[in-house]
Amino acid sequence: MADNNQVEIIKEKADIVSIVERYVKLKKAGKNYVGLCPFHSEKTPSFNVSPDIQIYKCFGCGKSGDVITFIQEIEKLDFREALEKLAKETGVQLETIQRDDPFKLYYDLNKLAAEIFFRLLKANDQVKKYLYSRKITDADIEKFKIGFAPGNNIVLNKVRERYKLNNKQLLDSGLFIEKGGIFRDKFINRVMFPITSASGKIIGFTGRILPNDNYGPKYMNTPETYIFHKSKNVYGLHQSKPDIRKQDLCIICEGTTDVIAAHRDGVTNIVAPLGTSLTFDQLTLISQFTKNLLFIFDSDFAGQKALQRAFTIAEDLGMNSYAINTKPYKDIDEVIQNKPGLFSQMVSEKRTDAYTYLIQSEYETLDITVKEDLEKLNYYSKQLLTHVRDKGKEDFYKKKFREIVGERAAIEIQERGYGLSQKESSDKLSFEEYYLKILLSGETVSIPDHHDLTIFGNSMVTSILDIAKGLKGASISQLHKKLNKSLQQYLEIILLSSQLATSEELDKIYSRILKIDIQQKIANARVKLALAENMKDNESVDRIFAQINDLMAKLREVKT
């Protein structure tokens, strides 16, 4: 493989604008360049190139990458061939360097542990009997390499027999714990579910406690290690990857046993987060295989919040999201245990787009004949639509909103002047994203001291601004390099959007964000006021009424 430093040198020397212009007629648009995409047919230019961060992105077909990726795509070359072509052009002498994977040891240790757990389960009729009672079959055990960890240090002893490891390496594997200088197996008396990378390497485990055993939590994951990051991986991707690609859809559920049950029932394009809320990194991983997602979360408040978060991340990544619930059954596993074949039918027949699902669910908890409830639902819709970049999709969602609330309520919202979206005329960026683009329209990063970043609701924009604040005077390229991969991808979408930005607009757009923040606080306060009035809580009524007056005064001071 080529030295990473050589790859970076080639990318720095091979100016992406000059390279792309050999294949695409580009036109200057602000700090970027735009042209007709060479990868799909289009009449309106949606292919953008950023000289600042040396990347391209098409907002039509979704293709994106750096100069090496572009040459790979346009010339139909593999990575090495594209690298050699650009190395020749830039005068960089490529060297072949053989390198051992620094983390190979930890992959090997996990593989050994998985083999031991699998073998121990095969020999333990009592644990198998428990799994059979949960409808987990021998075929399931074989497919997902389910095992059993007795906790008698069998893994530790086998590892010490095969490897000469120091204490740090033992702890870094995530398989062992140490107390008072004594090491032992981390997983004790648990059913073990190996967690694999997309390529099939075992990177960690989820261990479920057996019945009538109170030793520790019900589920226990491998801790964060060099190769296992809970927020960046999902369960079942390796087994489900072929059918996710084939069906161009990834189903995302809540638990490992749901994934296993779904596979048993013939639904084999499904994954689950690893005991955490769905993250940007997890959906970025899934986006390599499909842009279409079907969420199946619990119908309770926590499930709704999880779905709302998942929807906003999916829209930020330009993905399509759908949702269903498993009512009257608790979860997928229960559906399949009671009615085999029904889950597959639900997936194909019951799903709706996630926006409509969320609005309908919120609507059912409110009485929109009450002014405050209608206002609350409208603001909820605004929060969701802030993340929608596709104009056609946004229009579709607005139509769905009107269908749910009825034309009379929709007209009432219009008459109050609230509208159904927080967006400017551009269909690309929300106010907060537009603020970020304006901020980065100059040569260096500089956030005005009087701008309060706590009013921003978009967590990804806030994360980038927080990092930018510590890099006052840095270039856009320097900021880009300081971000993690997820934030880099998000920033690239903003920088390459078609909406032009000039620094003169920064204070104006900040005022618009401030105004929305205050309006949101007023709306929330009015809902609380109505509740306090219904409860005849006069003290709270007076306090909230005073808060609303203060907020109204602040709102009048905002210049837009």
XYZ file of C-alpha atoms in Angstrom:
560
model
C 0.000 0.000 0.000
C 1.077 3.614 -0.479
C 2.318 5.702 2.437
C -0.517 7.839 3.840
C 1.777 10.874 3.697
C 2.247 10.306 -0.020
C -1.508 10.136 -0.538
C -1.933 13.478 1.260
C 0.898 15.052 -0.773
C -0.757 13.915 -4.015
C -4.133 15.340 -2.913
C -2.493 18.670 -2.048
C -0.617 18.910 -5.362
C -3.457 17.719 -7.621
C -5.768 20.750 -7.569
C -9.283 19.346 -7.774
C -10.709 22.263 -9.792
C -8.046 21.868 -12.502
C -8.542 18.096 -12.639
C -12.361 18.247 -12.766
C -12.339 20.965 -15.456
C -10.819 18.452 -17.876
C -14.126 16.579 -17.773
C -16.705 19.156 -16.653
C -17.321 22.761 -17.706
C -17.277 24.621 -14.399
C -18.607 28.067 -13.559
C -17.594 30.156 -10.530
C -20.381 30.454 -7.941
C -19.244 32.337 -4.856
C -16.260 30.502 -3.432
C -17.172 27.263 -5.226
C -17.563 26.036 -8.805
C -20.644 24.405 -10.324
C -21.337 22.411 -13.452
C -23.385 19.606 -14.965
C -22.710 16.330 -13.195
C -20.604 13.880 -15.254
C -22.118 10.909 -13.386
C -25.804 11.365 -14.238
C -27.949 13.181 -16.778
C -29.219 16.619 -15.706
C -30.219 19.974 -17.203
C -29.632 22.168 -14.149
C -26.092 22.133 -12.678
C -25.977 20.388 -9.309
C -22.324 19.285 -9.349
C -20.272 21.416 -6.938
C -16.515 21.659 -6.370
C -14.868 23.324 -3.371
C -11.284 24.555 -3.838
C -11.092 25.352 -0.094
C -11.436 21.772 1.077
C -10.636 20.053 -2.241
C -13.791 17.970 -2.568
C -16.758 17.607 -4.945
C -20.413 16.743 -4.404
C -23.396 16.335 -6.684
C -26.704 17.250 -5.032
C -28.525 15.397 -7.794
C -27.101 11.875 -7.631
C -25.212 12.134 -4.343
C -21.739 11.309 -5.699
C -18.988 12.950 -3.649
C -15.340 12.636 -2.716
C -11.849 14.000 -3.199
C -9.651 14.229 -6.304
C -8.647 10.545 -6.080
C -12.272 9.417 -5.820
C -13.159 11.599 -8.807
C -10.492 9.987 -11.004
C -11.607 6.538 -9.826
C -15.226 7.289 -10.793
C -14.630 9.141 -14.057
C -11.894 6.829 -15.398
C -13.329 3.600 -13.887
C -10.067 2.883 -12.034
C -9.390 1.263 -8.681
C -7.757 3.264 -5.884
C -4.191 2.196 -6.699
C -4.592 2.943 -10.419
C -6.071 6.392 -9.738
C -3.278 7.119 -7.261
C -0.595 6.114 -9.776
C -2.170 8.337 -12.474
C -2.213 11.376 -10.191
C 1.252 10.607 -8.794
C 2.644 10.677 -12.314
C 0.963 14.024 -13.031
C 2.103 15.633 -9.784
C 5.620 14.209 -9.819
C 5.220 12.261 -6.578
C 7.270 9.042 -6.420
C 5.101 6.295 -4.971
C 6.678 3.756 -2.644
C 5.175 0.443 -1.680
C 5.307 -0.108 2.044
C 4.309 -3.326 3.769
C 2.660 -2.548 7.079
C 1.169 -4.785 9.711
C -2.245 -3.776 10.978
C -1.480 -2.269 14.403
C -4.811 -3.616 15.667
C -4.488 -7.136 14.244
C -3.821 -8.511 17.715
C -7.198 -7.290 18.973
C -9.086 -8.721 15.980
C -7.322 -12.044 16.607
C -8.200 -12.014 20.312
C -11.870 -11.345 19.576
C -11.921 -14.090 16.969
C -10.394 -16.548 19.455
C -12.892 -15.537 22.157
C -15.812 -15.953 19.730
C -14.638 -19.446 18.790
C -14.399 -20.407 22.477
C -17.840 -18.978 23.301
C -19.402 -20.723 20.280
C -17.876 -24.080 21.204
C -18.953 -23.751 24.834
C -22.547 -23.041 23.839
C -22.640 -26.076 21.565
C -21.660 -28.211 24.557
C -24.093 -26.635 27.052
C -27.591 -28.112 26.786
C -28.981 -25.929 29.592
C -28.079 -22.641 27.858
C -29.305 -23.986 24.522
C -32.581 -24.915 26.169
C -32.950 -21.300 27.311
C -32.267 -20.039 23.768
C -34.770 -22.490 22.319
C -37.362 -21.114 24.762
C -36.708 -17.697 23.193
C -37.325 -19.287 19.762
C -33.643 -18.959 18.829
C -32.825 -21.958 16.656
C -29.652 -23.891 15.868
C -29.617 -22.146 12.491
C -29.709 -18.759 14.259
C -26.847 -19.829 16.521
C -24.802 -20.880 13.510
C -25.558 -17.789 11.401
C -24.814 -15.233 14.138
C -22.149 -17.348 15.910
C -23.955 -17.000 19.241
C -21.942 -18.349 22.184
C -21.771 -18.753 25.942
C -19.296 -17.199 28.408
C -19.165 -19.198 31.669
C -16.749 -16.757 33.280
C -14.291 -19.314 34.624
C -11.353 -17.502 32.991
C -11.309 -19.956 30.113
C -10.710 -17.110 27.631
C -7.992 -15.522 29.781
C -6.208 -18.859 30.190
C -6.384 -19.643 26.478
C -5.119 -16.159 25.539
C -2.182 -16.440 27.969
C -1.415 -19.871 26.555
C -1.205 -18.552 22.972
C 0.072 -14.980 23.410
C 2.615 -13.188 25.544
C 0.693 -10.039 26.433
C 1.365 -7.285 28.920
C -1.321 -5.986 31.273
C -2.172 -3.012 29.043
C -2.807 -5.262 26.035
C -5.076 -7.490 28.107
C -7.155 -4.496 29.242
C -7.123 -2.883 25.791
C -8.706 -6.015 24.300
C -11.938 -5.306 26.211
C -12.226 -9.002 27.087
C -10.834 -8.813 30.600
C -11.024 -6.723 33.751
C -8.479 -6.235 36.517
C -8.999 -5.758 40.248
C -6.197 -5.660 42.790
C -3.722 -6.893 40.211
C -5.835 -9.949 39.417
C -7.205 -10.376 35.874
C -10.364 -12.267 34.986
C -12.798 -12.677 32.091
C -15.109 -9.673 31.743
C -18.163 -11.683 30.651
C -19.564 -14.097 33.239
C -22.499 -16.484 32.722
C -23.793 -14.692 29.648
C -25.119 -15.560 26.209
C -22.653 -13.921 23.823
C -23.554 -12.175 20.567
C -20.453 -11.327 18.508
C -20.459 -7.850 16.940
C -18.805 -7.701 13.534
C -17.591 -4.926 11.301
C -19.170 -4.510 7.859
C -16.345 -6.660 6.466
C -17.030 -9.465 8.943
C -14.223 -8.987 11.470
C -15.276 -9.557 15.087
C -14.790 -6.269 16.933
C -16.662 -6.866 20.189
C -19.534 -8.596 21.966
C -22.928 -8.048 23.523
C -23.473 -10.364 26.486
C -26.982 -11.096 27.815
C -27.371 -12.283 31.359
C -29.095 -15.632 31.889
C -32.382 -15.897 33.836
C -32.131 -15.984 37.657
C -28.647 -14.427 37.542
C -28.296 -10.978 39.065
C -24.600 -10.472 38.301
C -24.488 -7.124 36.511
C -26.785 -5.457 33.969
C -29.108 -7.385 31.678
C -26.978 -6.509 28.622
C -23.274 -5.747 28.657
C -21.210 -4.569 25.688
C -17.482 -4.664 25.096
C -16.087 -1.315 26.334
C -14.652 1.189 23.852
C -11.425 -0.238 22.400
C -9.090 0.457 19.506
C -11.385 -1.534 17.204
C -14.812 -1.238 18.877
C -16.741 2.020 18.988
C -20.357 1.498 20.028
C -21.582 4.714 18.396
C -19.990 3.869 15.030
C -21.163 0.291 14.525
C -24.479 -1.560 14.314
C -25.432 -5.150 15.017
C -26.119 -7.456 12.064
C -24.639 -5.354 9.256
C -22.291 -8.048 7.989
C -25.081 -10.643 7.799
C -27.612 -8.171 6.358
C -25.374 -6.237 3.970
C -26.071 -8.291 0.802
C -29.853 -7.908 1.109
C -29.641 -4.256 2.174
C -27.927 -3.625 -1.162
C -30.244 -5.937 -3.077
C -33.470 -4.441 -1.669
C -32.026 -0.906 -1.441
C -33.479 -0.603 2.064
C -32.118 -0.969 5.586
C -34.530 -1.702 8.440
C -33.334 -0.302 11.769
C -34.799 -1.789 14.957
C -33.927 -1.576 18.646
C -32.406 -4.909 19.704
C -30.116 -7.769 18.739
C -32.814 -10.404 19.267
C -35.108 -8.464 16.900
C -32.431 -8.713 14.190
C -32.038 -12.452 14.740
C -35.816 -13.038 14.788
C -36.274 -11.025 11.588
C -33.642 -13.094 9.770
C -35.413 -16.252 10.927
C -38.654 -14.871 9.464
C -37.031 -14.125 6.108
C -36.436 -10.358 6.602
C -32.674 -10.169 6.118
C -31.989 -6.466 5.541
C -32.084 -5.343 9.168
C -29.666 -3.957 11.784
C -29.817 -2.527 15.325
C -27.834 0.134 17.226
C -25.744 -1.182 20.081
C -27.744 -0.009 23.066
C -27.431 3.687 22.178
C -29.501 6.257 20.342
C -28.898 6.104 16.621
C -25.911 8.272 15.673
C -24.684 10.234 12.666
C -21.730 7.838 12.316
C -23.986 4.766 12.289
C -26.188 6.170 9.520
C -23.096 7.302 7.605
C -21.920 3.680 7.723
C -25.290 2.375 6.502
C -25.397 5.014 3.726
C -22.571 3.130 1.984
C -25.095 0.404 1.164
C -28.438 2.245 0.762
C -30.036 5.678 1.100
C -33.390 4.255 2.252
C -34.182 3.547 5.900
C -37.143 1.984 7.693
C -37.234 2.689 11.437
C -39.045 0.385 13.861
C -38.852 1.852 17.364
C -41.114 1.526 20.395
C -44.308 3.604 20.340
C -43.671 5.186 23.761
C -42.237 8.670 24.385
C -38.622 7.438 24.309
C -39.255 5.646 21.019
C -40.780 8.774 19.484
C -37.775 10.869 20.558
C -35.429 8.252 19.116
C -37.351 8.316 15.820
C -37.299 12.124 15.710
C -33.521 12.120 16.169
C -33.103 9.382 13.553
C -35.269 11.305 11.056
C -33.244 14.520 11.437
C -29.909 12.714 11.032
C -31.217 10.844 7.980
C -32.354 14.115 6.373
C -29.015 15.769 7.191
C -27.354 12.936 5.275
C -29.778 13.188 2.350
C -31.345 9.793 3.101
C -35.012 8.745 2.872
C -36.678 7.528 6.059
C -39.841 5.545 6.734
C -41.405 4.178 9.915
C -43.820 1.561 11.207
C -44.792 0.297 14.659
C -45.458 -3.274 15.712
C -48.748 -2.661 17.561
C -50.447 -4.573 19.103
C -47.193 -6.472 19.698
C -44.356 -5.161 21.874
C -41.534 -5.633 19.380
C -40.424 -7.530 16.273
C -39.469 -10.633 18.246
C -42.983 -10.822 19.737
C -44.615 -10.359 16.313
C -42.628 -13.244 14.854
C -43.152 -15.529 17.847
C -46.929 -15.025 17.623
C -47.463 -14.827 13.869
C -44.576 -15.964 11.652
C -44.660 -14.176 8.307
C -46.644 -11.179 9.609
C -43.559 -8.998 10.106
C -42.569 -9.273 6.442
C -46.113 -8.215 5.509
C -45.961 -5.242 7.911
C -42.676 -4.063 6.367
C -44.128 -4.025 2.873
C -47.663 -2.778 3.638
C -47.684 -0.631 6.808
C -44.777 1.739 6.320
C -45.194 5.466 5.898
C -42.672 8.264 5.583
C -41.112 9.114 8.950
C -42.215 12.771 8.867
C -45.893 11.858 8.499
C -45.524 9.161 11.166
C -44.030 11.651 13.638
C -46.561 14.422 12.933
C -49.492 11.986 13.129
C -48.205 10.561 16.435
C -47.773 14.054 17.920
C -51.168 15.142 16.552
C -52.874 12.276 18.389
C -51.586 13.634 21.732
C -52.952 17.167 21.120
C -56.228 19.009 20.633
C -55.570 21.379 17.743
C -58.822 23.224 18.338
C -56.814 24.704 21.216
C -54.624 27.518 19.921
C -51.562 26.500 21.959
C -51.733 22.881 20.784
C -51.963 23.905 17.133
C -49.001 26.223 17.630
C -47.057 23.436 19.358
C -47.684 21.020 16.458
C -46.658 23.679 13.944
C -43.364 24.318 15.723
C -42.755 20.579 15.951
C -43.153 20.401 12.175
C -40.747 23.317 11.775
C -38.086 21.538 13.797
C -38.338 18.515 11.501
C -38.462 20.486 8.249
C -35.328 22.433 9.191
C -33.336 19.325 8.264
C -35.038 18.670 4.900
C -32.941 19.850 1.950
C -34.876 18.428 -0.965
C -37.511 20.948 -2.152
C -39.807 18.290 -3.591
C -39.664 16.307 -0.360
C -40.308 19.426 1.719
C -43.373 20.286 -0.379
C -44.622 16.713 0.035
C -44.219 16.918 3.816
C -46.036 20.266 3.968
C -48.918 18.731 2.033
C -49.020 15.841 4.519
C -49.080 18.327 7.410
C -52.096 20.104 5.904
C -53.871 16.777 5.377
C -53.351 15.841 9.047
C -54.398 19.162 10.610
C -57.066 19.985 8.011
C -57.289 22.995 5.706
C -58.983 25.169 8.307
C -56.143 24.765 10.800
C -53.540 25.187 8.036
C -55.172 28.479 7.000
C -55.188 29.602 10.633
C -51.432 28.959 10.843
C -50.880 30.966 7.652
C -52.991 33.860 8.941
C -50.891 34.042 12.087
C -47.824 34.427 9.923
C -45.901 31.452 11.243
C -45.574 29.454 8.031
C -44.606 25.790 7.870
C -40.837 26.039 7.631
C -37.911 27.850 9.152
C -36.172 28.016 5.814
C -35.268 30.939 3.609
C -36.267 30.871 -0.047
C -33.399 28.465 -0.720
C -34.360 24.823 -0.540
C -30.878 23.884 0.574
C -30.001 25.358 3.953
C -31.732 26.105 7.224
C -31.031 29.460 8.878
C -28.373 27.914 11.122
C -26.641 26.161 8.227
C -26.801 29.375 6.221
C -25.220 31.233 9.156
C -22.361 28.718 9.108
C -21.897 29.113 5.365
C -21.810 32.927 5.681
C -19.299 32.631 8.523
C -17.047 30.579 6.264
C -17.457 32.804 3.203
C -14.291 34.752 4.026
C -10.694 33.596 3.949
C -10.543 32.884 7.701
C -12.870 31.786 10.504
C -14.057 34.492 12.898
C -17.215 34.357 15.048
C -18.421 37.761 16.338
C -18.111 37.981 20.127
C -21.682 39.266 20.539
C -23.210 36.194 18.866
C -24.659 33.779 21.444
C -24.113 30.253 20.093
C -26.346 28.683 22.768
C -29.438 29.709 20.779
C -28.530 27.305 17.966
C -30.619 24.128 17.981
C -28.749 22.115 15.338
C -26.218 20.017 17.273
C -23.947 19.494 14.263
C -23.815 23.216 13.454
C -23.109 23.907 17.135
C -20.297 21.311 17.190
C -18.629 22.910 14.172
C -19.041 26.417 15.608
C -17.545 25.335 18.943
C -14.461 23.994 17.166
C -14.324 27.089 14.924
C -14.431 29.345 17.989
C -11.177 27.813 19.186
C -9.577 28.306 15.775
C -10.029 32.073 15.380
C -8.128 33.204 12.300
C -7.758 29.679 10.896
C -8.505 28.877 7.240
C -11.508 26.844 6.103
C -9.155 23.983 5.224
C -7.647 24.024 8.733
C -11.130 23.907 10.289
C -12.124 21.042 7.987
C -9.103 18.993 9.074
C -9.946 19.493 12.762
C -13.418 17.932 12.382
C -14.244 14.259 12.688
C -15.399 12.452 9.554
C -19.116 12.917 10.245
C -18.785 16.682 10.784
C -16.513 16.960 7.747
C -19.197 15.394 5.563
C -21.859 17.653 7.026
C -19.717 20.772 6.501
C -19.023 19.724 2.911
C -22.765 19.617 2.168
C -23.160 23.154 3.521
C -20.114 24.613 1.765
C -21.100 23.065 -1.560
C -24.765 24.086 -1.406
C -25.994 26.311 -4.226
C -27.035 29.132 -1.902
C -24.598 32.043 -2.167
C -23.422 33.737 1.003
C -21.758 37.075 1.772
C -20.292 38.205 5.084
C -22.544 41.310 5.151
C -25.539 39.053 5.859
C -24.103 37.453 9.019
C -25.718 39.762 11.589
C -29.019 39.713 9.714
C -29.265 35.938 9.647
C -28.145 35.753 13.301
C -31.070 38.032 14.165
C -33.438 35.682 12.318
C -32.109 32.712 14.330
C -32.457 34.716 17.555
C -36.018 35.654 16.616
C -36.953 32.006 15.987
C -35.364 30.991 19.298
C -37.420 33.584 21.194
C -40.607 32.658 19.309
C -40.021 28.997 20.214
C -39.590 29.933 23.881
C -42.790 32.010 23.768
C -44.723 29.115 22.206
C -43.413 26.692 24.858
C -44.264 29.171 27.610
C -47.815 29.568 26.271
C -48.314 25.812 26.434
C -47.092 25.832 30.051
C -49.344 28.812 30.788
C -52.408 26.974 29.499
C -51.572 23.968 31.689
C -51.069 26.186 34.735
C -54.412 27.928 34.090
C -56.187 24.564 33.804
C -54.612 23.502 37.109
C -55.631 26.859 38.659
C -51.997 27.327 39.731
C -52.105 31.138 40.077
C -48.507 31.451 41.247
C -47.215 29.647 38.158
C -49.601 31.605 35.937
C -48.171 34.914 37.188
C -44.578 33.704 36.830
C -45.035 32.308 33.307
C -47.017 35.371 32.209
C -44.112 37.568 33.342
C -41.688 35.354 31.409
C -43.799 35.710 28.270
C -43.851 39.507 28.646
C -40.060 39.555 29.019
C -39.681 37.375 25.927
C -42.085 39.563 23.936
C -40.005 42.601 24.891
C -36.828 40.853 23.709
C -38.578 39.865 20.485
C -39.460 43.495 19.748
C -35.804 44.461 20.193
C -34.605 41.991 17.540
C -33.818 43.739 14.270
C -34.389 41.610 11.173
